[in-house]
CSV table of C-alpha atoms in Angstrom, one decimal:
chain,number,residue,atom,x,y,z
A,14,MET,CA,9.2,-4.9,-49.0
A,15,LYS,CA,6.6,-5.9,-46.4
A,16,PHE,CA,6.6,-4.3,-43.0
A,17,GLY,CA,4.8,-5.7,-40.0
A,18,ILE,CA,3.8,-3.8,-36.8
A,19,ILE,CA,4.1,-6.5,-34.2
A,20,LYS,CA,2.2,-6.9,-30.9
A,21,GLU,CA,3.9,-6.3,-27.6
A,22,ARG,CA,4.5,-9.5,-25.7
A,23,LYS,CA,6.6,-8.3,-22.7
A,24,SER,CA,5.1,-8.3,-19.2
A,25,PRO,CA,4.0,-6.0,-17.7
A,26,PRO,CA,1.9,-5.2,-20.8
A,27,ASP,CA,3.0,-2.1,-22.8
A,28,LYS,CA,0.2,-0.3,-24.7
A,29,ARG,CA,2.5,1.6,-27.0
A,30,ALA,CA,3.3,0.9,-30.6
A,31,VAL,CA,5.8,2.3,-33.1
A,32,PHE,CA,3.0,3.6,-35.4
A,33,SER,CA,-0.4,4.9,-34.6
A,34,PRO,CA,-3.1,4.4,-37.3
A,35,LYS,CA,-2.7,8.0,-38.4
A,36,MET,CA,1.1,7.8,-38.8
A,37,LEU,CA,0.9,4.4,-40.5
A,38,LYS,CA,-1.4,6.0,-43.0
A,39,ALA,CA,1.1,8.8,-43.5
A,40,PHE,CA,3.8,6.1,-44.1
A,41,LYS,CA,1.7,4.4,-46.8
A,42,GLU,CA,0.9,7.7,-48.5
A,43,MET,CA,4.6,8.6,-48.6
A,44,TYR,CA,5.7,5.1,-49.8
A,45,PRO,CA,2.7,3.6,-51.6
A,46,GLN,CA,4.9,0.7,-52.8
A,47,ALA,CA,5.3,-0.5,-49.2
A,48,GLU,CA,3.2,-3.4,-48.0
A,49,ILE,CA,2.1,-3.1,-44.4
A,50,LYS,CA,0.3,-5.4,-42.0
A,51,VAL,CA,-0.5,-5.1,-38.3
A,52,GLU,CA,-0.4,-8.0,-35.9
A,53,SER,CA,-3.6,-8.3,-33.9
A,54,SER,CA,-3.3,-7.0,-30.3
A,55,ASP,CA,-5.8,-6.7,-27.4
A,56,ILE,CA,-3.5,-4.4,-25.3
A,57,ARG,CA,-2.4,-1.8,-27.8
A,58,ILE,CA,-3.7,1.7,-27.0
A,59,PHE,CA,-5.0,1.8,-30.6
A,60,LYS,CA,-7.5,-0.9,-31.4
A,61,ASP,CA,-7.2,-3.3,-34.4
A,62,GLU,CA,-10.3,-1.8,-35.8
A,63,GLU,CA,-8.7,1.7,-36.0
A,64,TYR,CA,-6.0,0.3,-38.3
A,65,GLU,CA,-8.4,-1.8,-40.2
A,66,ALA,CA,-10.6,1.3,-40.9
A,67,LEU,CA,-7.7,2.9,-42.7
A,68,GLY,CA,-7.2,-0.2,-44.9
A,69,PHE,CA,-4.5,-2.1,-43.1
A,70,GLU,CA,-4.6,-5.9,-42.9
A,71,ILE,CA,-4.8,-7.3,-39.3
A,72,SER,CA,-3.3,-10.7,-38.9
A,73,ASN,CA,-1.9,-13.2,-36.3
A,74,ASP,CA,0.6,-14.5,-38.8
A,75,MET,CA,3.6,-12.2,-39.5
A,76,THR,CA,5.8,-14.8,-41.2
A,77,ASP,CA,5.5,-13.2,-44.6
A,78,CYS,CA,6.8,-9.8,-43.5
A,79,ASP,CA,10.4,-8.8,-44.2
A,80,VAL,CA,10.7,-6.1,-41.5
A,81,LEU,CA,9.1,-6.5,-38.1
A,82,ILE,CA,8.8,-3.4,-35.9
A,83,GLY,CA,8.0,-3.3,-32.2
A,84,VAL,CA,8.7,-1.3,-29.1
A,85,LYS,CA,10.0,-3.6,-26.3
A,86,GLU,CA,12.1,-6.8,-26.4
A,87,VAL,CA,10.6,-9.7,-28.3
A,88,PRO,CA,10.5,-13.0,-26.3
A,89,VAL,CA,12.9,-15.6,-27.6
A,90,ASN,CA,10.1,-18.0,-28.4
A,91,ALA,CA,8.3,-15.4,-30.5
A,92,LEU,CA,11.3,-14.5,-32.8
A,93,ILE,CA,10.8,-15.4,-36.5
A,94,PRO,CA,14.1,-16.5,-38.1
A,95,GLU,CA,15.8,-14.6,-40.9
A,96,LYS,CA,13.8,-11.4,-40.5
A,97,LYS,CA,14.8,-7.8,-39.9
A,98,TYR,CA,13.6,-6.6,-36.4
A,99,PHE,CA,13.4,-3.2,-34.8
A,100,PHE,CA,12.9,-3.0,-31.1
A,101,PHE,CA,14.5,-1.8,-27.9
A,102,SER,CA,16.7,-4.8,-27.2
A,103,HIS,CA,18.4,-3.5,-24.0
A,104,THR,CA,21.6,-5.4,-25.0
A,105,ILE,CA,24.1,-2.8,-26.0
A,106,LYS,CA,25.2,-2.1,-22.4
A,107,LYS,CA,25.7,-5.9,-21.9
A,108,GLN,CA,22.5,-6.2,-19.8
A,109,SER,CA,22.6,-9.6,-18.3
A,110,HIS,CA,18.9,-10.3,-18.5
A,111,ASN,CA,18.9,-10.0,-22.3
A,112,GLN,CA,22.0,-12.0,-23.0
A,113,LYS,CA,20.0,-15.0,-24.2
A,114,LEU,CA,17.9,-12.8,-26.4
A,115,LEU,CA,20.9,-11.5,-28.3
A,116,GLN,CA,22.2,-15.1,-28.6
A,117,ALA,CA,18.9,-16.2,-30.0
A,118,VAL,CA,18.9,-13.3,-32.5
A,119,ILE,CA,22.2,-14.4,-33.8
A,120,ASP,CA,21.3,-18.1,-33.8
A,121,ASN,CA,18.2,-17.3,-35.9
A,122,ASP,CA,20.0,-15.3,-38.5
A,123,ILE,CA,18.0,-12.2,-37.5
A,124,GLU,CA,19.1,-8.7,-38.6
A,125,LEU,CA,18.6,-6.6,-35.4
A,126,TYR,CA,18.2,-2.9,-35.3
A,127,ASP,CA,17.8,-1.2,-31.9
A,128,HIS,CA,15.8,2.0,-31.6
A,129,GLU,CA,18.6,3.2,-29.2
A,130,THR,CA,21.2,2.7,-31.9
A,131,ILE,CA,19.4,4.8,-34.6
A,132,VAL,CA,21.8,7.8,-34.6
A,133,ASP,CA,23.0,10.4,-37.0
A,134,ALA,CA,26.6,10.7,-38.3
A,135,ASN,CA,27.5,12.5,-35.0
A,136,ASN,CA,26.2,9.7,-32.9
A,137,LYS,CA,23.2,11.7,-31.8
A,138,ARG,CA,20.0,9.6,-31.1
A,139,LEU,CA,17.3,10.3,-33.6
A,140,ILE,CA,14.3,8.6,-32.1
A,141,GLY,CA,13.1,7.8,-28.6
A,142,PHE,CA,10.4,8.2,-26.0
A,143,GLY,CA,12.4,10.6,-23.8
A,144,ARG,CA,10.0,13.6,-24.3
A,145,TYR,CA,7.1,11.6,-22.9
A,146,ALA,CA,9.2,10.3,-20.0
A,147,GLY,CA,9.9,13.9,-19.2
A,148,ASN,CA,6.2,14.9,-19.4
A,149,VAL,CA,5.1,12.1,-17.0
A,150,GLY,CA,8.1,12.4,-14.7
A,151,ALA,CA,7.4,16.1,-14.0
A,152,TYR,CA,3.7,15.4,-13.4
A,153,ASN,CA,4.6,12.6,-11.0
A,154,GLY,CA,7.0,14.8,-9.1
A,155,PHE,CA,4.1,17.1,-8.3
A,156,ARG,CA,1.9,14.2,-7.5
A,157,GLY,CA,4.4,12.8,-5.0
A,158,PHE,CA,4.7,16.2,-3.3
A,159,GLY,CA,1.0,16.4,-3.0
A,160,ILE,CA,0.7,12.9,-1.4
A,161,LYS,CA,3.7,13.4,1.0
A,162,TYR,CA,2.4,16.7,2.4
A,163,ASP,CA,-1.4,15.9,2.0
A,164,LEU,CA,-1.8,19.2,0.0
A,165,PHE,CA,-3.6,18.0,-3.1
A,166,SER,CA,-4.5,14.8,-4.9
A,167,LEU,CA,-3.7,14.1,-8.5
A,168,PRO,CA,-4.8,11.0,-10.4
A,169,LYS,CA,-2.3,8.6,-11.9
A,170,ALA,CA,-1.0,9.8,-15.3
A,171,GLU,CA,-2.0,6.5,-16.9
A,172,THR,CA,-5.7,7.2,-16.1
A,173,LEU,CA,-5.6,10.4,-18.2
A,174,GLN,CA,-6.0,10.7,-21.9
A,175,ASP,CA,-2.9,12.6,-22.9
A,176,LYS,CA,-0.4,15.3,-22.0
A,177,ASP,CA,-3.0,18.0,-22.3
A,178,ALA,CA,-5.0,16.2,-19.6
A,179,LEU,CA,-2.0,16.1,-17.3
A,180,VAL,CA,-1.6,19.8,-17.7
A,181,ALA,CA,-5.3,20.5,-17.1
A,182,ARG,CA,-5.1,18.5,-13.8
A,183,LEU,CA,-2.0,20.3,-12.7
A,184,LYS,CA,-3.6,23.7,-13.4
A,185,ARG,CA,-6.4,22.9,-10.9
A,186,ILE,CA,-4.0,22.6,-7.9
A,187,THR,CA,-2.6,25.4,-5.9
A,188,LEU,CA,1.2,25.1,-5.4
A,189,PRO,CA,3.1,26.7,-2.5
A,190,PRO,CA,6.2,28.8,-3.6
A,191,LEU,CA,8.3,25.8,-4.4
A,192,LYS,CA,11.8,25.9,-5.9
A,193,ILE,CA,12.2,23.2,-8.6
A,194,VAL,CA,15.6,22.2,-10.1
A,195,LEU,CA,15.6,20.4,-13.4
A,196,THR,CA,18.7,18.7,-14.8
A,197,GLY,CA,19.2,18.0,-18.5
A,198,LYS,CA,18.5,19.7,-21.7
A,199,GLY,CA,18.0,16.7,-24.0
A,200,LYS,CA,14.6,15.1,-24.9
A,201,VAL,CA,13.8,14.1,-21.3
A,202,GLY,CA,14.7,17.4,-19.8
A,203,MET,CA,12.8,19.3,-22.4
A,204,GLY,CA,9.8,17.1,-22.0
A,205,ALA,CA,9.8,18.0,-18.3
A,206,LYS,CA,10.2,21.6,-19.1
A,207,GLU,CA,7.1,21.4,-21.4
A,208,ILE,CA,5.0,20.6,-18.4
A,209,LEU,CA,6.5,23.3,-16.1
A,210,ASP,CA,6.0,25.9,-18.9
A,211,ALA,CA,2.5,24.7,-19.6
A,212,ILE,CA,1.4,25.3,-16.0
A,213,LYS,CA,3.1,28.7,-16.0
A,214,ILE,CA,5.8,28.1,-13.5
A,215,LYS,CA,8.3,30.9,-13.7
A,216,GLU,CA,11.7,30.0,-15.1
A,217,VAL,CA,14.7,31.8,-13.4
A,218,SER,CA,18.4,31.9,-13.9
A,219,ALA,CA,20.7,29.7,-11.8
A,220,ASP,CA,22.1,32.7,-9.9
A,221,ASP,CA,18.6,34.0,-9.1
A,222,PHE,CA,17.4,30.6,-8.1
A,223,LEU,CA,20.4,30.2,-5.7
A,224,THR,CA,20.2,33.6,-4.1
A,225,LYS,CA,16.6,35.0,-4.3
A,226,SER,CA,13.4,34.2,-2.5
A,227,TYR,CA,10.1,34.1,-4.4
A,228,ASP,CA,6.4,34.1,-3.4
A,229,VAL,CA,5.5,31.9,-6.4
A,230,PRO,CA,6.8,28.6,-7.6
A,231,VAL,CA,9.9,28.9,-9.8
A,232,TYR,CA,12.2,26.5,-11.6
A,233,VAL,CA,15.7,26.5,-13.0
A,234,GLN,CA,16.9,24.2,-15.8
A,235,ILE,CA,20.6,23.4,-15.5
A,236,ASP,CA,23.1,21.8,-17.8
A,237,VAL,CA,26.1,19.6,-17.1
A,238,LEU,CA,28.5,22.5,-16.3
A,239,GLU,CA,26.1,24.0,-13.8
A,240,TYR,CA,25.9,20.8,-11.7
A,241,ASN,CA,29.5,19.6,-12.3
A,242,LYS,CA,32.9,21.3,-12.0
A,243,ARG,CA,36.4,20.4,-13.1
A,244,LYS,CA,38.5,19.2,-10.2
A,245,ASP,CA,41.3,21.5,-11.2
A,246,GLY,CA,39.0,24.6,-11.3
A,247,LYS,CA,39.3,25.2,-15.0
A,248,LYS,CA,36.2,26.3,-16.9
A,249,LEU,CA,36.0,24.6,-20.2
A,250,ASP,CA,33.0,23.4,-22.3
A,251,ASN,CA,30.4,20.6,-22.4
A,252,LYS,CA,32.5,18.7,-24.8
A,253,ASP,CA,35.3,18.5,-22.3
A,254,PHE,CA,32.9,17.1,-19.7
A,255,TYR,CA,31.7,14.4,-22.1
A,256,ASN,CA,35.2,13.5,-23.1
A,257,ASN,CA,36.8,13.6,-19.7
A,258,PRO,CA,34.1,12.9,-17.1
A,259,LYS,CA,36.6,11.6,-14.6
A,260,ASP,CA,38.1,15.1,-14.3
A,261,TYR,CA,34.9,16.4,-12.9
A,262,SER,CA,33.1,16.3,-9.5
A,263,SER,CA,29.5,17.3,-8.6
A,264,ASP,CA,28.7,20.9,-8.0
A,265,PHE,CA,25.1,20.2,-7.2
A,266,GLU,CA,25.1,20.6,-3.5
A,267,ARG,CA,24.5,24.4,-3.8
A,268,PHE,CA,21.1,23.5,-5.4
A,269,THR,CA,20.2,21.0,-2.6
A,270,LYS,CA,20.3,23.9,-0.1
A,271,VAL,CA,17.5,25.8,-1.8
A,272,SER,CA,15.4,23.3,-3.8
A,273,ASP,CA,12.2,21.6,-2.8
A,274,ILE,CA,11.8,19.3,-5.8
A,275,PHE,CA,14.5,17.8,-8.0
A,276,ILE,CA,13.4,16.6,-11.5
A,277,ALA,CA,16.3,14.5,-12.9
A,278,GLY,CA,16.2,14.5,-16.7
A,279,HIS,CA,20.0,14.3,-17.3
A,280,PHE,CA,21.8,11.6,-19.3
A,281,CYS,CA,24.4,9.8,-17.3
A,282,GLY,CA,27.4,8.5,-19.3
A,283,ASN,CA,30.0,6.1,-18.2
A,284,ASP,CA,32.4,7.5,-15.5
A,285,ALA,CA,30.3,10.5,-15.0
A,286,PRO,CA,30.5,11.8,-11.4
A,287,VAL,CA,27.8,11.2,-8.7
A,288,ILE,CA,25.4,14.2,-8.9
A,289,LEU,CA,23.5,13.8,-5.6
A,290,SER,CA,25.4,12.0,-2.9
A,291,GLN,CA,24.2,10.5,0.4
A,292,ASP,CA,26.2,13.1,2.3
A,293,MET,CA,24.4,15.9,0.4
A,294,LEU,CA,21.0,14.4,1.2
A,295,LYS,CA,21.7,13.8,4.9
A,296,SER,CA,23.2,17.3,5.4
A,297,LYS,CA,21.2,19.5,7.7
A,298,ASP,CA,21.3,22.1,4.9
A,299,ASN,CA,19.5,19.8,2.4
A,300,LYS,CA,16.0,21.1,1.5
A,301,ILE,CA,15.0,18.6,-1.2
A,302,LYS,CA,11.8,16.8,-0.4
A,303,VAL,CA,11.0,15.0,-3.7
A,304,VAL,CA,13.3,13.5,-6.3
A,305,ALA,CA,11.6,12.7,-9.6
A,306,ASP,CA,14.3,10.5,-11.1
A,307,ILE,CA,13.2,10.2,-14.7
A,308,SER,CA,16.7,9.0,-15.8
A,309,CYS,CA,16.4,6.2,-13.3
A,310,ASP,CA,19.9,4.9,-13.0
A,311,VAL,CA,19.9,2.5,-10.0
A,312,ASP,CA,23.1,2.8,-8.0
A,313,GLY,CA,24.0,5.6,-10.3
A,314,PRO,CA,24.4,9.4,-9.9
A,315,LEU,CA,21.6,9.9,-7.4
A,316,ALA,CA,22.1,8.1,-4.0
A,317,CYS,CA,18.4,8.1,-3.3
A,318,THR,CA,17.6,5.9,-6.3
A,319,VAL,CA,18.1,2.6,-4.6
A,320,ARG,CA,15.7,0.7,-6.9
A,321,SER,CA,13.4,1.4,-9.8
A,322,SER,CA,9.7,1.8,-9.0
A,323,THR,CA,6.7,0.9,-11.0
A,324,ILE,CA,3.7,2.6,-12.6
A,325,ALA,CA,1.5,0.7,-10.0
A,326,GLU,CA,3.7,1.9,-7.1
A,327,PRO,CA,5.6,4.9,-8.3
A,328,PHE,CA,6.9,6.3,-5.0
A,329,TYR,CA,9.0,5.2,-2.1
A,330,GLY,CA,10.8,6.9,0.7
A,331,TYR,CA,14.6,7.3,1.1
A,332,TYR,CA,16.1,7.7,4.5
A,333,PRO,CA,19.4,9.6,4.0
A,334,SER,CA,21.0,8.9,7.3
A,335,GLU,CA,20.9,5.2,6.8
A,336,ASN,CA,20.9,5.1,3.0
A,337,LYS,CA,17.9,2.9,2.8
A,338,GLU,CA,14.3,2.7,1.6
A,339,VAL,CA,11.6,3.5,4.0
A,340,ASP,CA,7.9,4.3,3.8
A,341,MET,CA,7.5,7.6,2.0
A,342,GLN,CA,5.4,9.0,5.0
A,343,HIS,CA,8.4,8.5,7.3
A,344,PRO,CA,9.0,12.0,8.8
A,345,ALA,CA,12.6,12.0,7.6
A,346,ALA,CA,12.0,10.4,4.2
A,347,ILE,CA,12.7,12.0,0.9
A,348,VAL,CA,10.1,10.9,-1.7
A,349,VAL,CA,11.6,9.1,-4.7
A,350,MET,CA,9.9,8.5,-8.0
A,351,ALA,CA,12.1,6.2,-10.2
A,352,VAL,CA,9.7,4.6,-12.7
A,353,ASP,CA,11.8,3.2,-15.6
A,354,ASN,CA,9.0,3.0,-18.1
A,355,LEU,CA,7.3,6.4,-17.8
A,356,PRO,CA,6.2,6.8,-21.4
A,357,CYS,CA,3.9,3.8,-21.0
A,358,GLU,CA,1.7,6.2,-19.0
A,359,LEU,CA,1.1,8.3,-22.1
A,360,PRO,CA,0.8,5.6,-24.7
A,361,ARG,CA,-1.3,7.5,-27.1
A,362,ASP,CA,1.0,10.6,-27.3
A,363,ALA,CA,4.1,8.5,-27.1
A,364,THR,CA,3.0,6.3,-30.1
A,365,GLU,CA,2.1,9.3,-32.2
A,366,GLY,CA,5.4,11.1,-31.5
A,367,PHE,CA,7.5,8.0,-32.0
A,368,GLY,CA,5.9,7.1,-35.3
A,369,GLU,CA,6.5,10.6,-36.6
A,370,MET,CA,10.2,10.3,-35.8
A,371,PHE,CA,10.5,6.8,-37.2
A,372,LEU,CA,8.8,7.8,-40.4
A,373,LYS,CA,11.1,10.9,-40.7
A,374,HIS,CA,14.4,9.2,-39.9
A,375,VAL,CA,14.2,5.5,-40.5
A,376,ILE,CA,11.7,4.5,-43.2
A,377,PRO,CA,13.4,6.7,-45.9
A,378,ALA,CA,16.6,4.7,-45.5
A,379,PHE,CA,14.8,1.6,-47.0
A,380,TYR,CA,14.0,3.5,-50.2
A,381,ASN,CA,17.1,5.7,-50.7
A,382,GLY,CA,19.8,3.0,-50.4
A,383,ASP,CA,20.5,4.1,-46.9
A,384,LYS,CA,22.4,7.1,-48.2
A,385,ASP,CA,22.8,8.6,-44.8
A,386,GLY,CA,24.0,5.4,-43.1
A,387,ILE,CA,21.1,5.2,-40.7
A,388,LEU,CA,20.5,1.5,-41.0
A,389,ASN,CA,24.2,0.6,-41.3
A,390,ARG,CA,25.0,2.4,-38.0
A,391,ALA,CA,21.9,0.9,-36.2
A,392,LYS,CA,22.4,-2.7,-37.3
A,393,ILE,CA,23.6,-4.8,-34.3
A,394,THR,CA,23.6,-8.2,-36.0
A,395,GLU,CA,23.6,-9.6,-39.6
A,396,LYS,CA,24.0,-13.0,-41.2
A,397,GLY,CA,24.5,-14.8,-37.8
A,398,HIS,CA,27.2,-12.4,-36.5
A,399,LEU,CA,27.6,-9.2,-34.7
A,400,ALA,CA,28.0,-6.1,-37.0
A,401,LYS,CA,31.5,-4.6,-36.8
A,402,ARG,CA,30.3,-1.6,-34.9
A,403,PHE,CA,29.0,-3.9,-32.1
A,404,SER,CA,31.8,-6.4,-32.1
A,405,TYR,CA,32.5,-5.3,-28.5
A,406,LEU,CA,29.5,-7.5,-27.5
A,407,GLU,CA,31.3,-10.7,-28.6
A,408,GLY,CA,32.3,-11.9,-25.1
A,409,TYR,CA,28.8,-11.0,-23.8
A,410,VAL,CA,27.1,-13.0,-26.5
A,411,GLU,CA,29.4,-16.0,-26.0
A,412,GLN,CA,29.2,-15.8,-22.2
A,413,LYS,CA,32.9,-15.4,-21.9
A,414,GLU,CA,32.8,-12.4,-19.7
A,415,THR,CA,30.9,-11.4,-16.5
A,416,VAL,CA,28.1,-9.1,-17.4
A,417,PRO,CA,26.8,-6.3,-15.2
A,418,GLN,CA,23.4,-6.7,-13.5
A,419,VAL,CA,21.5,-3.8,-15.0
């Protein structure tokens, strides 16, 4: 079987890859029977020469590969028929802008595997860039605070080498006694926590965070049942929340009354309640000054996320009383950071970490008969049709239904 690491063609350019030279070498050492070639790229964070130095063939022709592995969507005109492809297709939620991509995949007899659909038997995602989104999102939260209040100046994350460099820069600044609330305990939330812990910000319990004053910066990391409550007052478990989100409403307002920075690292499922409403933000009791929305669900659980922002222009202001975007320096503006491709700012670390996960969870399936069902569960299309697990996309592919603008 021949594997090809393809170049990223989506605009704006993405410097990440699925495998770094080091992890690709580990792949070859683990499975010496595998043939591997790398498509030439002038934007990848790792240069062609770095792969070549480890013995990998660099080429502009990938037509002889069986499996083609990339990060972002492959443009329709670059698809090679009758191949296996791995990339983030952004189609499984019926995203309107990629409808034609999924149609083309089917028309070209392509077997599509989406990184997002690589899950274990319990449907838990096995690979992703969430940790690195959390790293950069937390850094950007502090950067936005420094700009808004003219307290300190931090360089853009994308100008720094890696996570250690982000931490080193943050350690140079002097923070006032901020209170930081962090939602989520998945990969994104834990990635943000890594940064907070690395710069020695004190972690406190929710009760202490809500009731005590501190003369140093502190943070609290809260899970779904700390920022949501059942409408009937019953106290059950996380599983009940995930199974019955409509039975819950937000319990986050108590945190808005004492927090300066909100780092949003939660996952928001269908029918989950709004977490941070316009009413909470325009309340005279609201203390939140910066929202680093790593999850970045536009028109989703955070009222202030009115649009996604970009790496070039990561911040905008939100004016709660009129529910609209304003300049972030507006006196009544809350600073919002809602970049939807944060891991691109740490391409070196993100590539290393992603390759490690891909090698651990996906590559073995090609050599062990897919004994754990990894490939079978992840496969969206095969032989010109949708796989059974993704048959719900049929109307979307055939344009027989209205698709959401995501």
